[in-house]
Coordinates of C-alpha atoms and ligand atoms in Angstrom, one line a residue:
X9 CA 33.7 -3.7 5.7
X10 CA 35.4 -0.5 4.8
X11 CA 35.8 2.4 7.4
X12 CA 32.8 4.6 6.5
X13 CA 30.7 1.6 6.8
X14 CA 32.0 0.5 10.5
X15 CA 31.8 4.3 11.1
X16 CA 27.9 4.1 10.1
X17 CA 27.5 0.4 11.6
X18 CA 28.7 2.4 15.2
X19 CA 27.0 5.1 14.5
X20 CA 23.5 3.4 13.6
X21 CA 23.8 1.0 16.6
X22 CA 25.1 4.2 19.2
X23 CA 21.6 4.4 21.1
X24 CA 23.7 7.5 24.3
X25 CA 25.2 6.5 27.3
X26 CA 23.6 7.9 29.9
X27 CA 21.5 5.3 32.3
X28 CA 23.0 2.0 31.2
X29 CA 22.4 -1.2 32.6
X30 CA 24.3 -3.6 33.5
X31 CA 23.8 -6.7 31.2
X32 CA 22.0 -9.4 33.7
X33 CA 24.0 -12.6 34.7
X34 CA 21.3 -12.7 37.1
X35 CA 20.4 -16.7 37.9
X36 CA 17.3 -17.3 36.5
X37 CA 15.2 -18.2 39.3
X38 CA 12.1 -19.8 37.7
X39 CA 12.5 -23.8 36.1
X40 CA 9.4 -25.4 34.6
X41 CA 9.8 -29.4 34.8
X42 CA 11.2 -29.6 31.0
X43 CA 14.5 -27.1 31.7
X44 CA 17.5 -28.5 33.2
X45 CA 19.2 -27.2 36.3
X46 CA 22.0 -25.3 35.9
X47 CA 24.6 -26.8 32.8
X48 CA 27.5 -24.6 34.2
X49 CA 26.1 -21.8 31.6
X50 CA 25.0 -18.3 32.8
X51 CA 23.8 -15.3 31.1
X52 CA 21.1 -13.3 29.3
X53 CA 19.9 -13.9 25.8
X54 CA 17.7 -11.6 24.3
X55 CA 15.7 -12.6 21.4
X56 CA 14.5 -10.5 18.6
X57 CA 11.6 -11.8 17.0
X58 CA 9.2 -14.4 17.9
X59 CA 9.0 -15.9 14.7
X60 CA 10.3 -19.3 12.9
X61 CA 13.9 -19.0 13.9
X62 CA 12.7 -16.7 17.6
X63 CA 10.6 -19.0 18.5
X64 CA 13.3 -21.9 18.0
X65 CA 16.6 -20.3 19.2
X66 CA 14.4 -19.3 22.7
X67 CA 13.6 -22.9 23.3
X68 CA 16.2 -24.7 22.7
X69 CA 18.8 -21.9 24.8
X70 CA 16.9 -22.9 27.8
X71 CA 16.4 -26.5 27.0
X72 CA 20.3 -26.9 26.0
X73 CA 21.5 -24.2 28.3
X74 CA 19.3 -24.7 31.5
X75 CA 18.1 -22.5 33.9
X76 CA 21.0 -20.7 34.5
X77 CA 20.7 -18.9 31.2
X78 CA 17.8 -16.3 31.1
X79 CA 15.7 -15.8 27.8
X80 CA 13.9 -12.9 26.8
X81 CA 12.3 -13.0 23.4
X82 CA 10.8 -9.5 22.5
X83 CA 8.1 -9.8 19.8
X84 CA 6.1 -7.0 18.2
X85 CA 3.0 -9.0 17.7
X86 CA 0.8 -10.3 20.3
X87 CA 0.8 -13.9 18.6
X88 CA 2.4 -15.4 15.5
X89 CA 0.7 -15.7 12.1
X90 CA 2.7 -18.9 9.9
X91 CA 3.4 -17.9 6.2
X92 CA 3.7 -21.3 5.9
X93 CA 0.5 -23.0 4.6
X94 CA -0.6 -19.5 4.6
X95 CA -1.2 -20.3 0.6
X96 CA -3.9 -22.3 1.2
X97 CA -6.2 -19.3 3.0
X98 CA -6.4 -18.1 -0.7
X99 CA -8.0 -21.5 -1.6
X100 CA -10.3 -21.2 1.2
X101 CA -8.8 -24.4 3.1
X102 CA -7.1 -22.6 5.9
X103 CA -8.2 -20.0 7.5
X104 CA -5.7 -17.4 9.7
X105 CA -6.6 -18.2 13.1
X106 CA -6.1 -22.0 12.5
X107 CA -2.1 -21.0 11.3
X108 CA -1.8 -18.2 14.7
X109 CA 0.5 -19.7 17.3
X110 CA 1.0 -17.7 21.2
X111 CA 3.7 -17.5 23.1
X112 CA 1.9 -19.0 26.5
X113 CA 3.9 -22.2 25.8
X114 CA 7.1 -20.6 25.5
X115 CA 6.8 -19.0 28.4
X116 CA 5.2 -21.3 30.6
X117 CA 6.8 -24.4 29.2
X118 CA 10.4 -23.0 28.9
X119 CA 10.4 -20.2 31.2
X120 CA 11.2 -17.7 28.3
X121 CA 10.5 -14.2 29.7
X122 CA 8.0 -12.8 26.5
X123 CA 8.3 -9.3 26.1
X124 CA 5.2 -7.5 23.3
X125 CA 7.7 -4.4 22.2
X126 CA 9.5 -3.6 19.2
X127 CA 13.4 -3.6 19.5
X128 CA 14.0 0.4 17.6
X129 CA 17.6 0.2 18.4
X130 CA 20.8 -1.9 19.9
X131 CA 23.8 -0.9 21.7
X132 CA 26.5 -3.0 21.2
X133 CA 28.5 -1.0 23.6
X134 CA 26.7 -1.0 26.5
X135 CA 24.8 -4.6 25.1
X136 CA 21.3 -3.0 25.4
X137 CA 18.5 -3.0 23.5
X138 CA 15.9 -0.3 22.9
X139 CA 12.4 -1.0 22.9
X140 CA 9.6 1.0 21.3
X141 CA 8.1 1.2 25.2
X142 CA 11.5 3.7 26.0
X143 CA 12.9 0.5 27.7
X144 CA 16.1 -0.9 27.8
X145 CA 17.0 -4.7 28.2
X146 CA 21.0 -5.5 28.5
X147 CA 21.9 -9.1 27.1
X148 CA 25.1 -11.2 27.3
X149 CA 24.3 -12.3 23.5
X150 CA 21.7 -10.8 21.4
X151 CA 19.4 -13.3 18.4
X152 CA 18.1 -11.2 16.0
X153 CA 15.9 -13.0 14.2
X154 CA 13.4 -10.2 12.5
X155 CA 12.2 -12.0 9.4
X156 CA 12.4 -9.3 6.1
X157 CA 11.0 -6.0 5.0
X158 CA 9.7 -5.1 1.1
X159 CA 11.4 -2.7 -1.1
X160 CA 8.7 -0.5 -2.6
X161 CA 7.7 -0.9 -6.3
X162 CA 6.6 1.9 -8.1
X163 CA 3.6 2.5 -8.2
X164 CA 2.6 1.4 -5.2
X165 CA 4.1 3.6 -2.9
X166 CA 0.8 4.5 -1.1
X167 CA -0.6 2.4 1.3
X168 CA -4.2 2.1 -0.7
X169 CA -2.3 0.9 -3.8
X170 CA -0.4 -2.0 -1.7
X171 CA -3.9 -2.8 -0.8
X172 CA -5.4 -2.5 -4.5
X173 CA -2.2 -4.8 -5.2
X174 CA -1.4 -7.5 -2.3
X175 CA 1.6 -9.1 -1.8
X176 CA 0.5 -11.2 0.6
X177 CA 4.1 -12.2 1.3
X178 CA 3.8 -11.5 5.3
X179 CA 0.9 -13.9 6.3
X180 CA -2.2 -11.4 8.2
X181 CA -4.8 -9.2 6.3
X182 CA -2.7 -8.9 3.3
X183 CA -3.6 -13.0 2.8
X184 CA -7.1 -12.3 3.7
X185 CA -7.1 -9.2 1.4
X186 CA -5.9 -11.5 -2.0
X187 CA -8.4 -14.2 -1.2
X188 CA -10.9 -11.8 -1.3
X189 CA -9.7 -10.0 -4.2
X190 CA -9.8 -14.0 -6.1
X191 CA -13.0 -14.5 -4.5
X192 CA -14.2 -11.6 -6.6
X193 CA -12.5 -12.4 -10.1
X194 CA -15.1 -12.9 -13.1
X195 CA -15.0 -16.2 -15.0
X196 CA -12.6 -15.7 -17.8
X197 CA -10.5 -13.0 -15.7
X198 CA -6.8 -12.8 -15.7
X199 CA -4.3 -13.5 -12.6
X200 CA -1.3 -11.9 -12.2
X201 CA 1.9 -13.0 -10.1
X202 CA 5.0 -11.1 -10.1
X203 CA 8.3 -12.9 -8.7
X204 CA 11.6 -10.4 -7.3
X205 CA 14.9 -11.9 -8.1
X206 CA 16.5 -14.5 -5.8
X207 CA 17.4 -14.4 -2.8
X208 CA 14.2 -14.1 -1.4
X209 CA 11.8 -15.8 1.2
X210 CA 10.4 -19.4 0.3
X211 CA 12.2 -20.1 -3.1
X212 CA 9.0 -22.3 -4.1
X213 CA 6.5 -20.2 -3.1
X214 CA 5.6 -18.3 -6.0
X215 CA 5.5 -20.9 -7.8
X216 CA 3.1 -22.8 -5.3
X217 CA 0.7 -19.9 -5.4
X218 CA 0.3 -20.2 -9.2
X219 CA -0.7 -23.5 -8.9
X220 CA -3.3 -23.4 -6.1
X221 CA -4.4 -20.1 -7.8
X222 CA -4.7 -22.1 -11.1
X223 CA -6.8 -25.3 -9.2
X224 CA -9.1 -22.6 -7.7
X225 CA -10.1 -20.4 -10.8
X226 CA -10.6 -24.1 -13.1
X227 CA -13.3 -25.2 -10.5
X228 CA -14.9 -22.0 -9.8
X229 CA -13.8 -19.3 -12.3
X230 CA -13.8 -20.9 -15.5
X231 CA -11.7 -19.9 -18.5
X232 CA -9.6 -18.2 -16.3
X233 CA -5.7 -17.7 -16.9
X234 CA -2.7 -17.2 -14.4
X235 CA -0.2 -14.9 -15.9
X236 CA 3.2 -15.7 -13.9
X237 CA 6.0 -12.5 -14.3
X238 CA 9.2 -14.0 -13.1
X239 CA 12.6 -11.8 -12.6
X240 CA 14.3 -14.9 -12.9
X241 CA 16.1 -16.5 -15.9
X242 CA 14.3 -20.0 -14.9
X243 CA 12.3 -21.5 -11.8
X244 CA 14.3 -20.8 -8.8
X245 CA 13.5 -24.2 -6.5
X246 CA 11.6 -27.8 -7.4
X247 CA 12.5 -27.1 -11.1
X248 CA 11.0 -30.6 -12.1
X249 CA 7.9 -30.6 -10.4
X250 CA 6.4 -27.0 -11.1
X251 CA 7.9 -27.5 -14.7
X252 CA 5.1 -30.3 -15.1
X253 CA 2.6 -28.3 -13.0
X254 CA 2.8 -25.7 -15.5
X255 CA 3.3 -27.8 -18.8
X256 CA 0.9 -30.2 -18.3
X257 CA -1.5 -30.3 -14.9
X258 CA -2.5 -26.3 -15.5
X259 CA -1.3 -25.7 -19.1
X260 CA -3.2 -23.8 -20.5
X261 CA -3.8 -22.0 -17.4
X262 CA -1.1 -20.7 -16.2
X263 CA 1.2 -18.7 -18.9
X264 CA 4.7 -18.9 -17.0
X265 CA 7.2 -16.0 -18.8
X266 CA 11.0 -16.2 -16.9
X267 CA 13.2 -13.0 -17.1
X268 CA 10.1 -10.2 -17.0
X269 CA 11.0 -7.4 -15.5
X270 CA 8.0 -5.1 -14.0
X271 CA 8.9 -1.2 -14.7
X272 CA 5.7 0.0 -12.7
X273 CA 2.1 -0.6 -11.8
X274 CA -1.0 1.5 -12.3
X275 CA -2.9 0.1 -8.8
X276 CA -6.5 2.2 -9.7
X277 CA -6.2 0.3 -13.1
X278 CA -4.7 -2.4 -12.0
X279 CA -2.4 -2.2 -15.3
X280 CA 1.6 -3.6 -15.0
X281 CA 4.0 -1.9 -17.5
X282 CA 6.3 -4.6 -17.9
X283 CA 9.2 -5.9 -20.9
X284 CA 6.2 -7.5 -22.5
X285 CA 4.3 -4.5 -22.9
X286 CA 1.4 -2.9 -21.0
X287 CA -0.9 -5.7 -19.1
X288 CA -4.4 -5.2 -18.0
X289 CA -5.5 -7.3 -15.1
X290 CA -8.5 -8.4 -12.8
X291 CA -6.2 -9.2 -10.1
X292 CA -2.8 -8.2 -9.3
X293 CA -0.1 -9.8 -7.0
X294 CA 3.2 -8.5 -6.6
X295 CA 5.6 -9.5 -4.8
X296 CA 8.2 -6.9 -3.8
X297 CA 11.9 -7.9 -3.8
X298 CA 13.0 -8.1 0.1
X299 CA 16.1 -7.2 2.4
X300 CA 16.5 -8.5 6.4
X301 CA 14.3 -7.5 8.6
X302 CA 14.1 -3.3 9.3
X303 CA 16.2 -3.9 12.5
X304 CA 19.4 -5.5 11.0
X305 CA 19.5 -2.9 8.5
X306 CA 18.8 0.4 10.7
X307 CA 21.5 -0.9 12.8
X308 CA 24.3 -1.5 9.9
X309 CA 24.4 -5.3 10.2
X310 CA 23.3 -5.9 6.6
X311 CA 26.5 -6.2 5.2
X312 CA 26.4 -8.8 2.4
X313 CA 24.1 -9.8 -0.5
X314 CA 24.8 -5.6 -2.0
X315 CA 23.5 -4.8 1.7
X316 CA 20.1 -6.3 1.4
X317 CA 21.1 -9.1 4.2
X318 CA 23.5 -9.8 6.8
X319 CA 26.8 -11.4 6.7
X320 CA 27.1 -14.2 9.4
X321 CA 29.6 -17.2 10.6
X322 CA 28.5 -20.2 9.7
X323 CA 29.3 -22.1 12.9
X324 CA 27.5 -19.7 15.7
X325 CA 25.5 -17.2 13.3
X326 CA 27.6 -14.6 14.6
X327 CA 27.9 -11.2 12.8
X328 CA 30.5 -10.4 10.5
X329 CA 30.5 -6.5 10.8
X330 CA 33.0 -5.5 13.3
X331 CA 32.2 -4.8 16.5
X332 CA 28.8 -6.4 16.9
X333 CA 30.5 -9.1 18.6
X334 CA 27.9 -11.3 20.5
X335 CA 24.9 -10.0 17.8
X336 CA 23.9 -13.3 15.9
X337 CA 21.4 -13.2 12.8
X338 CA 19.1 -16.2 12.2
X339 CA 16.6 -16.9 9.3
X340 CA 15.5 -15.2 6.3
X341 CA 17.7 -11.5 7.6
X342 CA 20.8 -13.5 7.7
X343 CA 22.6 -14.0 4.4
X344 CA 23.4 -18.3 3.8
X345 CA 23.6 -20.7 0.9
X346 CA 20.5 -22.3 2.6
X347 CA 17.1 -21.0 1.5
X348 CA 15.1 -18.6 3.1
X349 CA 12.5 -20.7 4.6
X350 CA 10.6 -21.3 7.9
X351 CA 12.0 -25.4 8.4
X352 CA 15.6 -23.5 8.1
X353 CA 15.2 -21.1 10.2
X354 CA 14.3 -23.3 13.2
X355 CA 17.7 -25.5 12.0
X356 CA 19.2 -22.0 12.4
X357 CA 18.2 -21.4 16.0
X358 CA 19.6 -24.9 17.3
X359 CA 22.3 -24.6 15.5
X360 CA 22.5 -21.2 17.2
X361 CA 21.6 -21.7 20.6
X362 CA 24.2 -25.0 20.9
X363 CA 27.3 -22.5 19.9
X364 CA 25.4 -19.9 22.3
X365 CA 25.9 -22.0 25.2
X366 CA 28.9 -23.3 24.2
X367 CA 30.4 -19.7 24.0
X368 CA 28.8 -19.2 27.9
X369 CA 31.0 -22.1 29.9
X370 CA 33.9 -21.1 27.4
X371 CA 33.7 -23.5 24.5
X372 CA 33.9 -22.8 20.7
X373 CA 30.9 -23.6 18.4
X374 CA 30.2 -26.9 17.0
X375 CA 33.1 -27.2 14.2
X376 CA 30.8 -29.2 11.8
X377 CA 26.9 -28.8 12.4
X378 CA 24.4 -30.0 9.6
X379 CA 20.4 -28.5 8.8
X380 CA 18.0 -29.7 7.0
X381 CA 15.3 -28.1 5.3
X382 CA 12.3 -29.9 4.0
X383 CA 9.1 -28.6 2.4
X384 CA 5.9 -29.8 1.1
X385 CA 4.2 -28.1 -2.0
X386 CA 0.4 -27.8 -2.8
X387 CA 0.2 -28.3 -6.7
X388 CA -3.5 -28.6 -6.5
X389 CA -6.0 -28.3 -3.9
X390 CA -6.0 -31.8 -2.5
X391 CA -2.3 -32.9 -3.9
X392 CA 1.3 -32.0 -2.5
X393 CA 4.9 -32.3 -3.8
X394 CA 8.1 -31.5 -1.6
X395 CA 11.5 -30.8 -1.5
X396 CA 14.4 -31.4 0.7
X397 CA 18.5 -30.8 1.1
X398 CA 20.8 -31.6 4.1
X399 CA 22.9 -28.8 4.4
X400 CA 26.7 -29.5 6.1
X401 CA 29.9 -27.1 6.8
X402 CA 32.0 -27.1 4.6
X403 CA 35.5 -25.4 6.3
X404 CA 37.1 -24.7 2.9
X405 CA 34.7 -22.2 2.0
X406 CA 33.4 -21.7 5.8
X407 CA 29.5 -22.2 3.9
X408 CA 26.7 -24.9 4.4
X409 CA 26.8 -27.0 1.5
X410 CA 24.4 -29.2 0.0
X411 CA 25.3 -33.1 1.0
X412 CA 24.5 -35.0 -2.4
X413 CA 25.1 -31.7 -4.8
X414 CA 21.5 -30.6 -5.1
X415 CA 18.2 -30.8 -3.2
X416 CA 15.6 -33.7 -3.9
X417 CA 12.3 -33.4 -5.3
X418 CA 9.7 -35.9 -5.0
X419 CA 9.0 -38.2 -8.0
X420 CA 5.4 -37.9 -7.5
X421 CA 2.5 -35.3 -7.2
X422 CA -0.1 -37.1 -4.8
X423 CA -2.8 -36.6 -2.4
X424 CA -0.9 -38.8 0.3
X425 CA 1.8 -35.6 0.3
X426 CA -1.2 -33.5 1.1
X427 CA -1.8 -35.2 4.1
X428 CA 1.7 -35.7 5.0
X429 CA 2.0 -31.8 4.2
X430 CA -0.5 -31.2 7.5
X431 CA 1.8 -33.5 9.4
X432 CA 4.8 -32.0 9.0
X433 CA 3.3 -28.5 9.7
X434 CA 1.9 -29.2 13.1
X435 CA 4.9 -31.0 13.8
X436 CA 7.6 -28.3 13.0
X437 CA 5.1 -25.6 14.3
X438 CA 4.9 -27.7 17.7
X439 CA 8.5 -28.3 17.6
X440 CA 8.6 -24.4 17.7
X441 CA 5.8 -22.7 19.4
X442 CA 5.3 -25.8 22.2
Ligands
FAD3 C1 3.4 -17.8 1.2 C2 4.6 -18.3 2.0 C3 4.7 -19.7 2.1 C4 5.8 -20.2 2.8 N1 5.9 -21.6 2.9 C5 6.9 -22.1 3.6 C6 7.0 -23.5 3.7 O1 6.2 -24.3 3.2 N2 8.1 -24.0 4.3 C7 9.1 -23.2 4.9 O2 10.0 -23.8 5.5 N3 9.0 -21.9 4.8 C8 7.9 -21.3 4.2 N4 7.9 -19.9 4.1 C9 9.0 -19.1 4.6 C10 8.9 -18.8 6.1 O3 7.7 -18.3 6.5 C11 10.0 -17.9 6.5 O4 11.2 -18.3 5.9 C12 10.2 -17.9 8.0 O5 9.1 -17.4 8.6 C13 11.4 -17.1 8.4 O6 11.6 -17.1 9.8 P1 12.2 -15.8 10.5 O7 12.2 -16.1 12.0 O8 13.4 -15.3 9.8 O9 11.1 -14.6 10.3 P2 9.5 -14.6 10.7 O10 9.0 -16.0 10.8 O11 8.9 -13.7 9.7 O12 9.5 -13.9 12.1 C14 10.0 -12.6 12.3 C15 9.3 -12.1 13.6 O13 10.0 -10.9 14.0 C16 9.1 -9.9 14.5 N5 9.9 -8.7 14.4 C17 10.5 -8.1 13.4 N6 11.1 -7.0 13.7 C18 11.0 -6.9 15.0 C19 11.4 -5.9 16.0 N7 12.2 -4.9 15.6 N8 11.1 -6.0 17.3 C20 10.3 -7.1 17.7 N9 9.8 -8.0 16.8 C21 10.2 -7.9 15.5 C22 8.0 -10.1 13.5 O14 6.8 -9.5 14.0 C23 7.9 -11.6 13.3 O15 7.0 -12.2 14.3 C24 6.8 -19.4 3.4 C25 6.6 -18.0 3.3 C26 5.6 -17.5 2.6 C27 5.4 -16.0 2.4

């Protein structure tokens, strides 16, 4: 980080110095059954974000850390709405309420103070926070955990044409809105899915969606195509698996064309001015590229990946910008060789919260912590794939590496997986929510 950028960093994060509060070491006097008495650890985490990596980072510093060390986790929404499995709304399987998770079991379970506000600015001064409420909320450490926001592509600048064209890349009415808009598509009609370069959240998403899109216009759209636009030079994750999905379980289907680039996009006509020439379609879906979370980047702390995420250490997810010491970044905002994905991100906030505690009774951070990320992949509408790595420090180039090289990908496409698939959600959604 160069001088004009710490100078902007400071600058961004200065939120004035008059009434400042004290951060709290205040003993936390509440202790449901399942958190520990004091471990010798005291202070006050605040928690940005009550999503995937939130959610986990909150639990598991008062699990690990015990009740001396007070959580707040300050969430925008009143309740959580997963992106994953949020796919299969489209295909008319799941429906939004059954993927919205509360906070009533974080709280009540864990004693995690809940806070519905939206954190506007931080103060890494005076370690305070600024909610949208005028509020303030000192913290010993701060988790920022704030998921991504969309660059804009032209065209769709307005908020009717990011209607006309969903990305439906943030679960809510933007998933409702594109099953609707598929729900409507004549027989014979044309798909489209556009993919952003990498890095970007849930590398085999896209791809996913194509399929499940595919499955659904066969049974009740016949004749239909799926026309998939991807920035990228080839498929980005589960190369094997989608490569059959799209040569031989849809072909014919979908028409998958790698390196496109999308200039702009006529919304009203729904038209795509793209490398291969003008395209008229029934449905659009574009997916913007993304940066972290609107947070980390009003407040300077997206300094890697060209700015678009944020640098962080490996071992305690600490910042790297100077002078946000005790700011840590977890999930898709941070900027990692592991992807960008919802399993990850609750690796993240353990791995997190242990060096956390550590750092409160004066240790350093674990020296060699593992993940793992695992995910299971509708091809159809009854039949699943997945994919998973095991990710370990590697102190040579201070990174998580892949153990084995590359991820694995299973061998088969099956409707077993499906049903495995609804296991492992409600078990990694318990895990985090519960
Ligand atoms: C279609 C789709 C399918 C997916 N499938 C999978 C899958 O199968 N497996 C998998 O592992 N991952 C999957 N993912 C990816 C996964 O959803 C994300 O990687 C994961 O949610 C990232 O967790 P996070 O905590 O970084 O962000 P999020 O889960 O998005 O949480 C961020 C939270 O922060 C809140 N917030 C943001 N800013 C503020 C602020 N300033 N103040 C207060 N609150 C704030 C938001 O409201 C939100 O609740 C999928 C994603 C999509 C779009």
């Amino acid at each position: 980080m160069n001088m004009q950028q710490r100078r902007n960093f400071l600058k961004a994060l200065g939120v004035g110095g008059a009434g400042l509060l004290a951060p709290s070491l205040a003993r936390a006097a509440y202790r449901p059954e399942g958190v520990p008495v004091p471990t010798g650890a005291y202070g006050h985490v605040v928690v940005v974000g009550g999503g995937m990596g939130g959610a986990a980072v909150a639990k598991y510093l008062r699990l690990w850390g015990g009740s001396g060390v007070k959580v707040t986790l300050i969430e925008k929404n009143p309740s959580y709405i997963s992106n994953i499995l949020s796919n299969s709304v489209l295909y008319g399987k799941k429906t939004l309420q059954q993927l919205t998770f509360t906070y009533a079991n974080l709280a009540k379970n864990y004693g995690i103070n809940v806070v519905q506000a939206e954190v506007t600015n931080i103060d890494p001064i005076s370690r305070q926070v600024l909610l949208s409420t005028g509020a303030r909320v000192g913290y010993d450490r701060l988790v920022l955990s704030p998921g991504i926001q969309f660059d804009v592509i032209p065209g769709l600048e307005t908020a009717a044409a990011q209607t006309a064209v969903p990305h439906a890349w943030q679960a809510g009415v933007q998933t409702t809105n594109l099953r609707d808009q598929i729900k409507a598509m004549p027989a014979g009609g044309l798909f489209v899915l556009t993919i952003p370069a990498a890095p970007y959240r849930c590398p085999p998403g896209p791809y996913e969606r194509a399929c499940v899109v595919a499955d659904y216009l066969k049974t009740y759209k016949p004749r239909s195509k799926v026309l998939v636009l991807d920035a990228n030079a080839a498929i980005t994750a589960e190369k094997n698996n989608f490569t059959k999905a799209f040569s031989s379980i849809h072909a014919g289907v979908i028409d998958y064309r790698p390196a496109s680039t999308v200039l702009s996009i006529d919304a009203t006509n729904r038209v795509l001015d793209t490398n291969w020439g003008l395209i008229k379609a029934n449905v659009i879906n574009a997916i913007p590229s993304q940066r972290a979370g609107k947070i980390v980047t009003a407040t300077g702390l997206n300094n890697a990946t060209n700015g678009r995420f944020a640098g962080v250490n490996m071992l305690s997810y600490e910042s790297t910008v100077s002078g946000a010491g005790g700011i840590h970044i977890i999930g898709d905002s941070s900027a990692t060789t592991q992807p960008k994905a919802g399993h990850i991100a609750n690796q993240e906030g353990k791995v997190c919260a242990d060096a956390i505690v550590r750092s409160l009774v004066g240790q350093a951070p674990d020296p060699a912590p593992m993940t793992n990320s695992s995910c299971y992949t509708p091809i159809t509408m009854s039949t699943a794939s997945w994919l998973t790595a095991v990710y370990a420090y590697d102190a040579p180039s201070a990174s998580m590496k892949v153990v084995g090289g590359a991820a694995t990908e299973s061998t088969s496409i099956n409707q077993d997986q499906y049903q495995e698939m609804e296991k492992w959600f409600a078990n990694l959604m318990q895990e985090t929510f519960s």
